[in-house]
Amino acid sequence: MNRIFVSLLAVIFSISVRGQMMDPVHFSSQLKTLEGNKGEIVFSATIDNGWHVYSTDLGNDGPVSATFTAVKMDGVEMVGKLKPRGHVVKQFDKMFDMELRFFEHKAEFVQQVRFTKPQYTIECYLEYGACNDEMCMPPTQVDFKQSGKAQVLPADGEEKKETTSASETAPIDSTSADSTLADISPSSNAPLWQSVVDELRSEGGADDLAGHSLLYILLMGFVGGLLAVCMPCIWPIIPMTVSFFLKRSKNDKGKGIRDALTYGLSIIVIYLGLGLLVTAFFGSDALNAMSTNAVFNVFLFLLLVVFALSFFGWFEIKLPDSWANSVDTKASATSGLVSIFLMAFTLVLVSFSCTAPIIGLLLVETTTSGNWVAPAVGMFGFALALTLPFTLFALFPSWLKQAPKSGSWMNTLKVVLGFVELAFALKFLSVADLAYGWHILDREVFLSLWIVIFALLGAYLCGWLKFQTDEVGGELHKPMPVLCIMGGLASLAFAVYMVPGLWGAPCKAVSAFAPPISTQDFNLNTKVVEARFTDYDLGMAAARQEGKPVMVDFTGFGCVNCRKMEAAVWTDPQVTDKLTKDYVLISLYVDDKTPLAEPMEVTDAQGNQKTLRTVGAKWSYLQSHKFGANAQPFYVLLDNEGHPLCPSRAYNEDVQAYLDFLQQGLQRYSALHTK
């Protein structure tokens, strides 16, 4: 048994190690001119061992196919479709239920074109998908851009001259200096964009919060599992299941305990497998992209609303009964460990109506955290908590007599969780609203909805509000327990606490979920800290003119910890005074979806060429290229030339430490300017 637990922990550890950025496919691109006015754009790939790149036209139900997209075609037109070249491996895949075609080691994709003008401009990209036996990369783009002269067929059909310059046939390497920004910036202020990673490392970098965030997700999953245990779909099953295992081995109590432990371990394996599936399916880049994607966040909002309504008793989310019956029949027909595993799988199917909303909320939180190992860790915590009562009651059967009996308290817990899910749903709608600038859920609207939700929750717990499911058993007019009334009063007090926020009060307890106070139309609070600039180059120019140091705040509309820092730290009078008077504050939102006036060609740290198309992508590139970081919040103090004054800082609500951080930057800046 211990070996199995050690193996599970090793799986989680190995996934966390693999959570780093991977680059298994290396592309180069070139334009080849052919006879006459024809040519072809060739994308050539070198693929790492163990990985494969999928071919073209696999259909919508399959993995990511290789596709060609033309952004701009001036003086040239496409001929036919994208064609793959090379040794194609064909293999039937049971998961997709189809034959897949892919390349190993090397691949080549060709798009034929025809020149229609003497001068041409081509801007396009290839999108492809890559997988190995354990994981997949998110859809990845290979950009190609080139302008030049071309041979065009004369109208009278006379013989063409084959005059092709070397620049037209030479390969365009993705690391070519002509198409990168390694030494020049997307703005005219190149020195301000030069990397200072080594300088920051010599100063000492920001705190690493990855371990803390994963621990938080593990605890969040564990709490979710404890709540699921108390649902009416699971709690009544516990004594029956434990009694079954004990009766199954009357003469061997140890066997009954081993069976119960195996049953609990099977539950862990099932839910952990679900977390690993989510982890492998999405991957790190896809999770980061989805965290601010409007469609995805609106979908999550609607999904959580549906879960909340199911907890309110409007309808029940159920899997087909035939599934549970089929698995239960197989469990009865088999023996040994397989039968116990099938029994655990039956529990998962039967309890789906109660656990799905909790699991859904957990996976929603983890998949938008940007940490791709988070779903597996969260589901492990959930399953671990779910197995505890089965294991403990099997070890100590006498505890069953002291356990609370099934009753109306379970339905009360469901309704309370419904209100909580409804409140959390608004958070995801807010992320999409902020990233795309819709302004349909500004801070005062968000707070108003939360005030109503928690006021209704308080009324329910105090017994003033009833749902249809509360009428079962003739308990409609039964007084609420003291614990419920105390919880109701706390919820009502929380609703009252948020009311001043409608006029600009910080409301620190909800700052992590509510939109930033800058979105509020009516604000009586004059002590709010707002950045003077949301453009890096403009802010640096102002700092040079005013002779002040700079604090660059890399943040995001959907960044929970950023809102916490702004509400808990920036509102401190001393911090506010330094940020507004002694520094030029620049806030750069890495998830801003505003399109750039013109796309920018850059090269990332791995030497891959990328096209930046949004304001957020531009600031995200600045953070990774100049400072070697990609997590938010991220605070760095700079002089007027873009050099760091002291170590950078990440999320930490220690106000005094933040003051010391700002003071250290001021002292260093003063020392540099008095020499």
PDB file of C-alpha atoms in Angstrom, residues 39 41 89 97 135 179 207 237-238 269 285 292 336 355 403 408-409 566 587 607 660:
ATOM      1  CA  GLY A  39       6.696  29.692 -55.869  1.00  0.00           C
ATOM      2  CA  ILE A  41       6.460  28.692 -48.960  1.00  0.00           C
ATOM      3  CA  VAL A  89       3.046   7.637 -39.989  1.00  0.00           C
ATOM      4  CA  ASP A  97     -11.648   6.796 -32.747  1.00  0.00           C
ATOM      5  CA  MET A 135       1.435  15.170 -23.179  1.00  0.00           C
ATOM      6  CA  SER A 179      13.373  39.719 -38.144  1.00  0.00           C
ATOM      7  CA  ASP A 207      10.086  35.480  -4.300  1.00  0.00           C
ATOM      8  CA  ILE A 237     -23.513   5.698   1.449  1.00  0.00           C
ATOM      9  CA  ILE A 238     -20.618   5.779   3.943  1.00  0.00           C
ATOM     10  CA  VAL A 269      -6.813   7.065  -8.552  1.00  0.00           C
ATOM     11  CA  ASP A 285       0.348  27.832 -22.678  1.00  0.00           C
ATOM     12  CA  THR A 292      -8.288  35.758 -20.114  1.00  0.00           C
ATOM     13  CA  GLY A 336     -10.664  -9.124  -5.806  1.00  0.00           C
ATOM     14  CA  THR A 355     -19.897  16.317  -6.698  1.00  0.00           C
ATOM     15  CA  ALA A 403     -21.558  10.340  13.171  1.00  0.00           C
ATOM     16  CA  SER A 408     -32.139  18.396   6.180  1.00  0.00           C
ATOM     17  CA  TRP A 409     -28.700  19.779   7.046  1.00  0.00           C
ATOM     18  CA  GLU A 566      -3.552  47.059  -4.455  1.00  0.00           C
ATOM     19  CA  SER A 587       0.978  49.624 -14.671  1.00  0.00           C
ATOM     20  CA  GLY A 607      15.083  32.121 -30.100  1.00  0.00           C
ATOM     21  CA  ASP A 660      11.508  48.971   2.739  1.00  0.00           C
TER      22      ASP A 660
END
